[in-house]
Coordinates of C-alpha atoms in Angstrom, one line a residue:
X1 CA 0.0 0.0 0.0
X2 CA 1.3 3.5 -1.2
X3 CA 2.2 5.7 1.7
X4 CA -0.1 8.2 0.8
X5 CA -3.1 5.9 1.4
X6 CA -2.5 4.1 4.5
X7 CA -5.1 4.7 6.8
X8 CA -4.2 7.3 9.3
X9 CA -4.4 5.4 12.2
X10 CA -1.5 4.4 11.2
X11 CA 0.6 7.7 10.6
X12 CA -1.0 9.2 13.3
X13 CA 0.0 10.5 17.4
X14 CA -3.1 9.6 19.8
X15 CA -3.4 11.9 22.7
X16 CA -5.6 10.9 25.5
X17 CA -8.0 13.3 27.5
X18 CA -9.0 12.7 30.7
X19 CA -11.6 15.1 30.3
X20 CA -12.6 16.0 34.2
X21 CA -9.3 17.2 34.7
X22 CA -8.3 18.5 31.3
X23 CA -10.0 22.1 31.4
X24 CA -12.8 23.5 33.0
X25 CA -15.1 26.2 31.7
X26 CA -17.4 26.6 33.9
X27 CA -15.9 27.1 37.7
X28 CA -17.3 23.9 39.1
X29 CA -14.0 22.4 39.3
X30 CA -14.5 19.5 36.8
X31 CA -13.3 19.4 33.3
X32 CA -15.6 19.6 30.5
X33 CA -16.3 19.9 26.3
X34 CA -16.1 23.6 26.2
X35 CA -12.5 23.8 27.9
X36 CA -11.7 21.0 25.7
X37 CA -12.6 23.2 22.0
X38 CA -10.8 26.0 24.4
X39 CA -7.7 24.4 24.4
X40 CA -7.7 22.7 20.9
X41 CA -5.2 25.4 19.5
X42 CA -2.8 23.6 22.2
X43 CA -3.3 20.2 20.6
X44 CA -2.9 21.3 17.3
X45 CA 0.5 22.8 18.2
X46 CA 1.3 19.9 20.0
X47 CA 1.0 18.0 16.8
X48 CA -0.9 15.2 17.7
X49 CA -3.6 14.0 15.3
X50 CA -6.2 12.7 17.3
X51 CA -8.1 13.0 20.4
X52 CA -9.5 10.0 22.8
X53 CA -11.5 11.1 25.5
X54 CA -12.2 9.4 28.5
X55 CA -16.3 8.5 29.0
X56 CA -18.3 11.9 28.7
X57 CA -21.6 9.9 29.1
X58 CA -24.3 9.9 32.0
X59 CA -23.0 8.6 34.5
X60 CA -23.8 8.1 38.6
X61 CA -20.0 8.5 38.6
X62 CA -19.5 5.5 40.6
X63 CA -16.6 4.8 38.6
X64 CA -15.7 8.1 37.0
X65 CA -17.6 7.6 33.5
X66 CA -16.9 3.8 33.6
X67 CA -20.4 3.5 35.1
X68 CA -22.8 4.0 31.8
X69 CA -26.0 5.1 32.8
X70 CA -27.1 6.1 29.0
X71 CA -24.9 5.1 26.1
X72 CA -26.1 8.1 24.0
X73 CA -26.1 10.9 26.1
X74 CA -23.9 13.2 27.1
X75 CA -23.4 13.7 31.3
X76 CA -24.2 17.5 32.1
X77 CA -21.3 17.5 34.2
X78 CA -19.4 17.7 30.9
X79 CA -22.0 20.0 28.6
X80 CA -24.5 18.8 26.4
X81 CA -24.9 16.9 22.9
X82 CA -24.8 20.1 21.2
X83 CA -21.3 20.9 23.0
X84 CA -20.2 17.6 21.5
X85 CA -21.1 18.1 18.8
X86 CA -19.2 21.8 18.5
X87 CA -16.5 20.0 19.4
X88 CA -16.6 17.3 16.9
X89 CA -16.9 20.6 14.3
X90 CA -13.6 22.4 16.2
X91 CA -11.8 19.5 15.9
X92 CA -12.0 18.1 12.4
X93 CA -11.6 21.7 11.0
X94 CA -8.6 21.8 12.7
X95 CA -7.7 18.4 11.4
X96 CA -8.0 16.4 14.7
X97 CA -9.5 13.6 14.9
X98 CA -12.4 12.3 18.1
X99 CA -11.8 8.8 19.8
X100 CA -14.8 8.1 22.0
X101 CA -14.3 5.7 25.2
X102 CA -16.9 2.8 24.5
X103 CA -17.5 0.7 27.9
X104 CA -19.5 -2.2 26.6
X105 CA -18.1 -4.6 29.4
X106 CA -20.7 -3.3 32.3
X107 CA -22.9 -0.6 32.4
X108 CA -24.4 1.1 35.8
X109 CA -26.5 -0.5 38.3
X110 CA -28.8 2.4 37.4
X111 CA -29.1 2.0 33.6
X112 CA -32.5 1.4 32.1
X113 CA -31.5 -2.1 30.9
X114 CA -30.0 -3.2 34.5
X115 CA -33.3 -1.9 36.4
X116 CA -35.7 -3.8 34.1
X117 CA -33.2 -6.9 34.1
X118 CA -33.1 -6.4 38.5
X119 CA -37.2 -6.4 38.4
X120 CA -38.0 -9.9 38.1
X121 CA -36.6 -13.3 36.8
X122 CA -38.9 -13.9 33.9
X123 CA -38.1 -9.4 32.6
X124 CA -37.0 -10.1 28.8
X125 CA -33.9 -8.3 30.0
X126 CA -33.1 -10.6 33.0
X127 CA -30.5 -12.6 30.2
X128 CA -28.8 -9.0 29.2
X129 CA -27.0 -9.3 32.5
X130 CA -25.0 -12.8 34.3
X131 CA -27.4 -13.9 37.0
X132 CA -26.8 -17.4 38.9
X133 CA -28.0 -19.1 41.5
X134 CA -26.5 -19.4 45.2
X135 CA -24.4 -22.3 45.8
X136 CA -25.9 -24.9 48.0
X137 CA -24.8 -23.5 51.2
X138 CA -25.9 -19.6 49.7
X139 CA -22.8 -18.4 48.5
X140 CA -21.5 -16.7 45.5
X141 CA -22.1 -19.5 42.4
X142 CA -17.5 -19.4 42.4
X143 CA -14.5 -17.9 43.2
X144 CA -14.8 -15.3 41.2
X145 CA -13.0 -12.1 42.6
X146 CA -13.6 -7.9 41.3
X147 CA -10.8 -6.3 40.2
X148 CA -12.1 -3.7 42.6
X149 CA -11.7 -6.3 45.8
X150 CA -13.9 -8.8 46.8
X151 CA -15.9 -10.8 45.4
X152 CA -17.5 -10.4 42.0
X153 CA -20.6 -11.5 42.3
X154 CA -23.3 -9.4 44.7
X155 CA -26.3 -10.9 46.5
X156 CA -29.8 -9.0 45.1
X157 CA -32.2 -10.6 47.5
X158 CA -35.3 -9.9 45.6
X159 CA -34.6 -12.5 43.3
X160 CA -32.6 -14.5 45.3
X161 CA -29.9 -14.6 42.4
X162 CA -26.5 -13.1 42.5
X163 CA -25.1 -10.7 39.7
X164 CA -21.6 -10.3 38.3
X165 CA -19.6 -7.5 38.2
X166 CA -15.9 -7.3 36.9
X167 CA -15.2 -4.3 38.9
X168 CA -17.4 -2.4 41.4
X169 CA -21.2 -3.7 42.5
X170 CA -22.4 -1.0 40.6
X171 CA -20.7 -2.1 37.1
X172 CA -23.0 -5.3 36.3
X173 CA -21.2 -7.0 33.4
X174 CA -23.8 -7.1 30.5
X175 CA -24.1 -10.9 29.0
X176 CA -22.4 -10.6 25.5
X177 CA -23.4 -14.5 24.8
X178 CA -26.9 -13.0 24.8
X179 CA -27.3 -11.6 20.8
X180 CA -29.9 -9.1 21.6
X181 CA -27.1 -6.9 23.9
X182 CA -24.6 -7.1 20.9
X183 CA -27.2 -5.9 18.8
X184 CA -28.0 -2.8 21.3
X185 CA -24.3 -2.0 21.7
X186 CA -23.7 -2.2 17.5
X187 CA -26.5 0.4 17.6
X188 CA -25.0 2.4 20.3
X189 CA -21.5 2.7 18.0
X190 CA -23.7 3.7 15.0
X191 CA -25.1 6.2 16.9
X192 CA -21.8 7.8 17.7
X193 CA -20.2 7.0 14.0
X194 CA -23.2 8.6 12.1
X195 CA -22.5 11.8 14.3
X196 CA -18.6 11.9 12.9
X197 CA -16.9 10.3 15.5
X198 CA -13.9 8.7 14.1
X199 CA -13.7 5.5 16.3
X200 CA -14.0 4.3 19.7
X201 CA -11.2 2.8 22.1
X202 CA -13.3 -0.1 24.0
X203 CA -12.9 -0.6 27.5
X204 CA -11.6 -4.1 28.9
X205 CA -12.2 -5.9 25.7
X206 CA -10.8 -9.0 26.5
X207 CA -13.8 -9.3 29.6
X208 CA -16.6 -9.3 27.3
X209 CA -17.3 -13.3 27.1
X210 CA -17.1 -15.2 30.3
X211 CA -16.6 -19.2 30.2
X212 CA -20.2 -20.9 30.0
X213 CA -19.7 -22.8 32.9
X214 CA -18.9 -20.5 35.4
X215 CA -15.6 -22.6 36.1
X216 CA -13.6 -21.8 39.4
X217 CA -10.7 -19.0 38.5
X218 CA -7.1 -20.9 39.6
X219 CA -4.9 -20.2 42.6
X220 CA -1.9 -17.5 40.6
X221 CA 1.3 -19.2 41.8
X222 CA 3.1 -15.8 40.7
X223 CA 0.9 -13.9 43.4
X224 CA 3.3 -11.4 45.2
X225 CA 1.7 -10.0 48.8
X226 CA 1.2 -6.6 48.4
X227 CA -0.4 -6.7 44.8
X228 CA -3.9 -6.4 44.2
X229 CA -6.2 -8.9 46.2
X230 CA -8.0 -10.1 43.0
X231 CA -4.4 -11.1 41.6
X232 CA -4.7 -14.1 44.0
X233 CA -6.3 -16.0 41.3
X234 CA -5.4 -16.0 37.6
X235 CA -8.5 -15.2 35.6
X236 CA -8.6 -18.3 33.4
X237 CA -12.2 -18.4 33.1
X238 CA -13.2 -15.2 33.3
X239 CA -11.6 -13.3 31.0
X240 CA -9.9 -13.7 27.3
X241 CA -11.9 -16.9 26.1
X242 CA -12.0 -17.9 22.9
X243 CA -15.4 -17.2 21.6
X244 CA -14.4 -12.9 22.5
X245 CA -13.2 -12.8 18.8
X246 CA -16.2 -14.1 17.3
X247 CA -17.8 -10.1 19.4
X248 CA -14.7 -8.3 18.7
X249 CA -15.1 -8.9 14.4
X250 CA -18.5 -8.2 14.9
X251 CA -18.0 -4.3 16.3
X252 CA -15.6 -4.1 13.3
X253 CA -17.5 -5.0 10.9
X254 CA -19.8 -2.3 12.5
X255 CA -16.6 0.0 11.5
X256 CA -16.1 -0.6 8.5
X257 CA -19.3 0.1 7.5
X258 CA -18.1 3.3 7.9
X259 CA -15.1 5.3 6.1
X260 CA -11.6 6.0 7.8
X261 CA -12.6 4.8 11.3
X262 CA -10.6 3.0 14.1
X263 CA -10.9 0.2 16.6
X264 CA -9.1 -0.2 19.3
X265 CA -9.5 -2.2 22.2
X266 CA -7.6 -2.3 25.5
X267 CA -6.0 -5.4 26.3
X268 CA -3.6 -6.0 29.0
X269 CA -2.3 -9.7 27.8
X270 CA 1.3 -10.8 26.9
X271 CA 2.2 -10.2 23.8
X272 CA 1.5 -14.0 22.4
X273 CA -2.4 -13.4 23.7
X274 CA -2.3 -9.5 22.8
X275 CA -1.5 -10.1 18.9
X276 CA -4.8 -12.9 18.9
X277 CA -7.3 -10.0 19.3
X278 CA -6.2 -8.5 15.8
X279 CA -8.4 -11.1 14.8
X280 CA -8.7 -14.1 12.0
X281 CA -8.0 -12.5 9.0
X282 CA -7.0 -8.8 10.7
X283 CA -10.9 -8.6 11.1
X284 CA -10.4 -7.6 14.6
X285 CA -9.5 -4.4 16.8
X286 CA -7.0 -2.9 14.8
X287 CA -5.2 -1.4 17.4
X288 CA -5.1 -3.8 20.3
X289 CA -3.2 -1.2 22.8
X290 CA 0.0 -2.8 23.6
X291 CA 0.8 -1.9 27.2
X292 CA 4.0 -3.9 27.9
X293 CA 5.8 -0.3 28.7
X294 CA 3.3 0.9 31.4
X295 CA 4.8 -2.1 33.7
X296 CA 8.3 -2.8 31.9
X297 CA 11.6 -2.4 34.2
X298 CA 13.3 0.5 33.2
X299 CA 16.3 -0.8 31.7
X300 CA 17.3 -1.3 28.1
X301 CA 17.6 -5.3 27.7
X302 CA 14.3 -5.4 29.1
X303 CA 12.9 -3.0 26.9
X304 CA 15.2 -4.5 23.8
X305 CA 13.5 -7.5 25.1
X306 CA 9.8 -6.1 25.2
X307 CA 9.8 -5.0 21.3
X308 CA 12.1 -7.9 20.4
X309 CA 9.0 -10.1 21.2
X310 CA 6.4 -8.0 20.4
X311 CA 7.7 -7.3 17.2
X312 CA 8.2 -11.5 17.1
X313 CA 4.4 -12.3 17.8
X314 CA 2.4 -9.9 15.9
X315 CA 0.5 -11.2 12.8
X316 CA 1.3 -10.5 8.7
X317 CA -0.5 -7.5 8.0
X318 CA -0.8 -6.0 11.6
X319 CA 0.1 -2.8 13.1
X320 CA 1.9 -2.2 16.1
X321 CA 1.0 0.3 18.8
X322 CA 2.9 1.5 21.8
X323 CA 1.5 3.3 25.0
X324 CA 3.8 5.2 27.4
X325 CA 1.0 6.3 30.2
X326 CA -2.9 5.6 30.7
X327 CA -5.4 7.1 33.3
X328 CA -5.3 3.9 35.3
X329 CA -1.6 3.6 35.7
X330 CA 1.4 5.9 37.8
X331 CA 2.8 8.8 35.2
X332 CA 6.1 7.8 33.2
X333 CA 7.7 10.7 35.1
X334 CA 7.5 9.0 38.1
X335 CA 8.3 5.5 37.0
X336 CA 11.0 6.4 35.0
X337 CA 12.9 9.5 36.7
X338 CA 12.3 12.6 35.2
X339 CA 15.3 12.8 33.5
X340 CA 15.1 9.6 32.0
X341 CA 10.9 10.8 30.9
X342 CA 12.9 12.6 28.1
X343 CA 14.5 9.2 26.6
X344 CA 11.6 7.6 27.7
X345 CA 9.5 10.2 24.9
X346 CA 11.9 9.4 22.2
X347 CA 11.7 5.9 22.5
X348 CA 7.8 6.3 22.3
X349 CA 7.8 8.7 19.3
X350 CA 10.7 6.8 17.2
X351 CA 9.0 3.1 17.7
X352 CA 7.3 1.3 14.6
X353 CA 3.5 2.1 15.5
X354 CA 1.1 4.2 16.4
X355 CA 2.1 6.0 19.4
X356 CA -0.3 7.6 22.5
X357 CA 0.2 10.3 24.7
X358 CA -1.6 10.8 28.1
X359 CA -1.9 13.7 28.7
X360 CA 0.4 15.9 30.9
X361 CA 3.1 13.6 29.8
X362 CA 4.6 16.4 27.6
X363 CA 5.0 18.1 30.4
X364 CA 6.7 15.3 32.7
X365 CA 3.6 15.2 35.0
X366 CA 4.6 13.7 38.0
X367 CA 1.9 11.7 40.3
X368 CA 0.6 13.2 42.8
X369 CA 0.3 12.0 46.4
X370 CA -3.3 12.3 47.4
X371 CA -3.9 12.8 51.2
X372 CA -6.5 10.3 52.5
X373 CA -9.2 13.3 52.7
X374 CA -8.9 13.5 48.9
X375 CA -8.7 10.3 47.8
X376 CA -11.8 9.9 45.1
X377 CA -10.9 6.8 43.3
X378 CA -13.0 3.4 44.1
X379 CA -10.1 1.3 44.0
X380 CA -8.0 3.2 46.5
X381 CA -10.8 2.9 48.4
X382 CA -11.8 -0.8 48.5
X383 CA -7.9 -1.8 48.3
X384 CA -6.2 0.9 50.7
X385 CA -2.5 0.7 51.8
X386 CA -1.2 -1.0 49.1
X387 CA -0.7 1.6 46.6
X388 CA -3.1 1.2 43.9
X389 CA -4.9 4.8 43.6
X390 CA -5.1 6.4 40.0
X391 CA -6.1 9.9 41.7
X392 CA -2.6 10.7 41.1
X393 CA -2.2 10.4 37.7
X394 CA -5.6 12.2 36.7
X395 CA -4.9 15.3 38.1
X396 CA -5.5 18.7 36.4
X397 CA -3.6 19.6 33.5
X398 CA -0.9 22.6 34.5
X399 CA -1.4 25.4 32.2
X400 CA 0.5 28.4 33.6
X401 CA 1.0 29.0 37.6
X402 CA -2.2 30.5 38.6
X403 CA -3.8 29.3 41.7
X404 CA -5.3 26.2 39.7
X405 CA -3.0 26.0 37.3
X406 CA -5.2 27.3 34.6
X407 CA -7.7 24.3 34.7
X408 CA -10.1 26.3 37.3
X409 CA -11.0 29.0 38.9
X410 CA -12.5 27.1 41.1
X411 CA -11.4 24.3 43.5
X412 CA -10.4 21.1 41.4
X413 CA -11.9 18.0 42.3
X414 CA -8.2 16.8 42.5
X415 CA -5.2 18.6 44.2
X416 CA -3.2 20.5 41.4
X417 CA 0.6 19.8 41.7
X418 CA 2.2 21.8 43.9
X419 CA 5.1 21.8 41.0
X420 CA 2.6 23.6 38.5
X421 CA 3.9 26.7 39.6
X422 CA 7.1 26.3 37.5
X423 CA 5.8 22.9 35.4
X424 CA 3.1 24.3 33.3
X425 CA 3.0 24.8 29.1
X426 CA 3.1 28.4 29.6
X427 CA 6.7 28.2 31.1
X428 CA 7.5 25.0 29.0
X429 CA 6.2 26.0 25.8
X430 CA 8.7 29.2 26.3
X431 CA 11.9 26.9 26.8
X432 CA 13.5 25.5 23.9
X433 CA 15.2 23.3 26.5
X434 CA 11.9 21.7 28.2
X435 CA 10.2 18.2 27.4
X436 CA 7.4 20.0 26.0
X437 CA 9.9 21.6 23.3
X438 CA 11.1 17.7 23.3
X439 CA 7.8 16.5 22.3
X440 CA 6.8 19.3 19.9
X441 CA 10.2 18.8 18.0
X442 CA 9.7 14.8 18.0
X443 CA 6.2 14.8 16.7
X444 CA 7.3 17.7 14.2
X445 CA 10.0 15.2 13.0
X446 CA 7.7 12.3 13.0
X447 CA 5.1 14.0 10.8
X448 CA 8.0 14.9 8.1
X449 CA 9.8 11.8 8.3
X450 CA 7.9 9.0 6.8
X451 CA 10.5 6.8 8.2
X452 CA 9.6 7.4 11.5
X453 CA 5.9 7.0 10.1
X454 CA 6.0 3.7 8.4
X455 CA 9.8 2.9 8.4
X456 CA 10.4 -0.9 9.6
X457 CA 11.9 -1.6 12.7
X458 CA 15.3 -3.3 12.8
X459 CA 17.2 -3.8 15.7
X460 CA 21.0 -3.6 16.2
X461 CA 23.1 -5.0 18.6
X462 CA 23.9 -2.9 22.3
X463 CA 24.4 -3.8 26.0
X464 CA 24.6 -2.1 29.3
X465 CA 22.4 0.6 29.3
X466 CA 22.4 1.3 25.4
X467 CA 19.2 0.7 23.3
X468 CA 20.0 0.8 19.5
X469 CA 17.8 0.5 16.6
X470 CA 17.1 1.9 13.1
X471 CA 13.9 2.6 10.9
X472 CA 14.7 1.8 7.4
X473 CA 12.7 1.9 4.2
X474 CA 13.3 1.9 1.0
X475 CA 17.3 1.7 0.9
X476 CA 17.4 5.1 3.9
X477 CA 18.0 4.8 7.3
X478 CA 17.7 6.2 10.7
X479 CA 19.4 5.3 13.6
X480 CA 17.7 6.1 17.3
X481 CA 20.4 5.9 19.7
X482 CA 18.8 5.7 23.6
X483 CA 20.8 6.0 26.9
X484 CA 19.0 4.1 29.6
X485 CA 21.5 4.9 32.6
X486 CA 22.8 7.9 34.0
X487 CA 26.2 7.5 33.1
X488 CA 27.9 8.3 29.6
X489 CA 28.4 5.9 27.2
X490 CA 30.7 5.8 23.8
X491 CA 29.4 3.4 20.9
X492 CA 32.1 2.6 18.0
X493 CA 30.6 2.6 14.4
X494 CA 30.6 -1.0 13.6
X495 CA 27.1 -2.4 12.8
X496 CA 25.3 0.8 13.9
X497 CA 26.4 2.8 10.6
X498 CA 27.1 5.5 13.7
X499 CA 27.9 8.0 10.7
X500 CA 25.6 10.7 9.5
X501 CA 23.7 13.9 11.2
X502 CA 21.9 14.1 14.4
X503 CA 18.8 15.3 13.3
X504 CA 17.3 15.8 17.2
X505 CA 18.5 15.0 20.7
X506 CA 17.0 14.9 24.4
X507 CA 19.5 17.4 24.7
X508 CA 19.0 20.6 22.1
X509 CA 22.9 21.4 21.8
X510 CA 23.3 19.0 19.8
X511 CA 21.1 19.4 16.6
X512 CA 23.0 18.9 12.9
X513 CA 25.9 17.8 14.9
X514 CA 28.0 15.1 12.6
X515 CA 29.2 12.1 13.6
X516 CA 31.9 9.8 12.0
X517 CA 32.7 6.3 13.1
X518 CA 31.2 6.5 16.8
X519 CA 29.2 8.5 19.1
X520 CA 29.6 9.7 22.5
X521 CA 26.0 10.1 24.6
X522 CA 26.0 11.6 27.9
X523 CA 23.9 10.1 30.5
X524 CA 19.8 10.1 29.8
X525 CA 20.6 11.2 26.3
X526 CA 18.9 10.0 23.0
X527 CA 19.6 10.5 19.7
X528 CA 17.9 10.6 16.5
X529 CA 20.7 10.0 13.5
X530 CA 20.6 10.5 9.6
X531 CA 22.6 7.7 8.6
X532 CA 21.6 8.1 4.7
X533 CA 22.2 11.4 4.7
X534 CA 19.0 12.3 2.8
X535 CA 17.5 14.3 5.5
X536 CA 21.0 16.5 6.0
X537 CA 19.7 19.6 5.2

């Protein structure tokens, strides 16, 4: 396929909004559409090309948005349809694209569908929902645990059946082996793609078919003390069985009856399970988000390792994807060092795939330590003490160093930074030295570069804390050249073809240096290198 028509998922930078703490508009102190058109000028500067936001529908906000109350709404904590709409307009005159967050897993205890399928046994939507019968002694029908603690199946004593529920009590999973809630959730994305939207990211797709026989989860050998309770088993039959693909090519046929739109599901499998869900024949999620950096150690033979095998175990004909930060998981500035947040952006931006931002990560958002007064996530507050609260990495975005950091005017529903007083994209945007420079300047080479677009991947030989590789295409080459470690390293030519023009480096001193027969990086350093000498001036 001709590089001018690949589809431009492919070409393309995601960001993702978190959009209760991305701007607010109207002093209440939670983000919302209008502040998000308000700060689309940013985006477009930024260089990104499309947009995934976080759920914006109505919600009892059990769960943040991950609670669906009505599928084609829009919450008035966030605006109205006709906001969305405006934004929709904004946006694709300013050439972004809209992701929308698509939770077809669970909905809320208090949508329509649950309360009919809660009133009686014999309701024609009691089967839209996974009701069983007590055990013999009354207990839940297995050992099914929530990822939210406890167990995953709650009591309703009017009908003297329990429900089950992946997450919190108030998430019911909806039955996906029942055809009548396929149907309802196909018709819920046409909704949304007859309006413009240009795809949807779906929420823990690998949940959606549970095993038909309600089969006790295993004992997880690997459990660590200290990780999340629910971790205790491994979910074997309750997740990732086989018949998900036969749902998963169903939604995409559902997009391609549509032009130029995108699925992409979120998956957190290894690698040899990730690759399954692009489906027989690549009729499946075309992006199935690879995660494997969120958790990876930090150093570079793991993450040699980590594309080595991803790279390994995808299918003919499938695109790759990488992910460097997500709402549910601690920000790569803190995980990584900030230092190290720079390389870390690099390797993100110079890897064969489609990358996605979080946002805040152009700006080396740190997490935030929530006090125990402000702690608002469910999680934290079922599993406390152990660490797992995503408060801190969804707090407002730092705009300049106002009193709320630009977001508000009004008190934010999470702390702001206290570091947003010098970290903020007024200060950054005004430093040619910052990460947000950093990121501007990747993208910007990205977008001209169709190497860095669509170039393949090859790797080249490096230990200790060097990661080497180069994108090549067509007979040119670039070389990406990544420091790991704090120290300085020195690479001899060899293999690496370590002769050309750095085109861009973590550090800006170095731009249309030349380099003949090595290369000398100081420590957290990265490199971008014209080895063909077609991009030298």
């Amino acid at each position: 396929m001709a590089e001018s028509i690949k589809p431009w998922w492919q070409h393309g930078v995601f960001y993702q909004i978190y959009p209760r703490s991305f701007q607010d508009s109207n002093a209440d102190g939670v983000g919302d559409i209008r502040g998000i058109i308000d700060r689309l000028p940013y985006l477009q500067a930024l260089g990104v090309d499309a947009i995934w936001l976080s759920p914006i529908f109505p919600s009892p906000m059990a769960d943040f948005g991950y609670d669906i109350s009505d599928y084609t709404g829009i919450d008035r904590l966030f605006g109205s349809m006709g906001d969305f709409e405006a934004l929709l307009d904004a946006a694709h005159a300013g050439g972004l694209k809209v992701i929308l967050d698509l939770v077809p897993n669970h909905t809320s205890d208090q949508h329509p569908w649950f309360l009919e399928s809660r009133r009686s046994k014999d309701n024609p939507k009691r089967d839209w929902y996974i009701w069983r019968d007590p055990t013999t002694d009354g207990g839940p029908p297995n050992n099914w645990l929530s990822e939210f603690g406890g167990s995953a199946w709650n009591y309703d004593a009017s009908t003297a059946q329990y429900y089950y529920h992946a997450f919190l009590s108030q998430q019911p999973d909806l039955n996906w082996r029942n055809p009548a809630v396929r149907h309802a959730i196909q018709d819920v994305m046409r909704f949304w793609l007859r309006k413009g939207v240009d795809g949807f990211r779906v929420d823990v797709i690998w949940h959606l078919i549970k095993d038909a026989e309600f089969r006790d989860n295993p004992l997880n050998s690997a459990f660590q003390e200290g990780r999340p309770p629910h971790e205790r088993l491994s979910p074997l039959h309750s997740t990732d069985q086989p018949e998900v693909h036969d749902v998963i090519a169903e939604m995409r046929r559902v997009i391609d009856e549509f032009d130029s739109r995108v699925l992409i599901g979120e998956i957190y499998l290894p690698p040899e399970r990730l690759v399954t869900y692009y489906g027989r024949d690549l009729g499946g999620a075309q992006l199935p988000f690879n995660f494997a950096l969120l958790s990876a150690p930090w150093n570079a033979r793991s993450i040699e390792k980590i594309i080595h095998d991803y790279e390994g175990a995808l299918p003919a004909g499938a695109w790759p994807n990488w992910v460097l930060g997500n709402h549910d998981r601690p920000r790569v500035a803190s995980r990584v060092g900030h230092d190290q947040a720079r390389v870390a952006a690099m390797l993100l931006l110079t890897l064969r795939g489609t990358p996605t931002l979080y946002y805040g990560d152009e700006l080396g958002m740190r997490q935030v330590a929530i006090a125990p007064d402000q702690v608002r996530d469910p999680f934290e507050k079922n599993v406390p003490d152990i660490g797992v609260g995503r408060d801190g990495c969804r707090t407002p975005m730092q705009w300049d160093a106002t009193r709320y950091a630009g977001f508000s005017t009004s008190t934010p529903w999470l702390p702001v930074a206290k570091d947003s007083v010098h970290e903020n994209v007024v200060n950054l945007a005004a430093d040619m030295r910052s990460i947000l420079s950093l990121y501007k300047a990747l993208i910007g080479l990205r977008r001209k570069l169709p190497l860095l677009q669509l170039g393949d991947y090859v790797p080249v030989t490096a230990d200790g804390d060097l990661l080497l590789y180069r994108r090549e295409r067509s007979g040119s080459s670039l070389t990406i050249a990544l420091n790991l470690g704090d120290q300085p390293v020195s690479i001899a030519s060899g293999a690496a073809r370590l002769s050309g023009t750095i085109l861009l480096s973590t550090f800006p001193d170095r731009a249309r240096e030349t380099i003949e027969g090595g290369l000398d990086l100081r420590g957290n350093e990265g490199v971008i290198i014209d080895t063909s000498g077609i991009y030298a001036g």
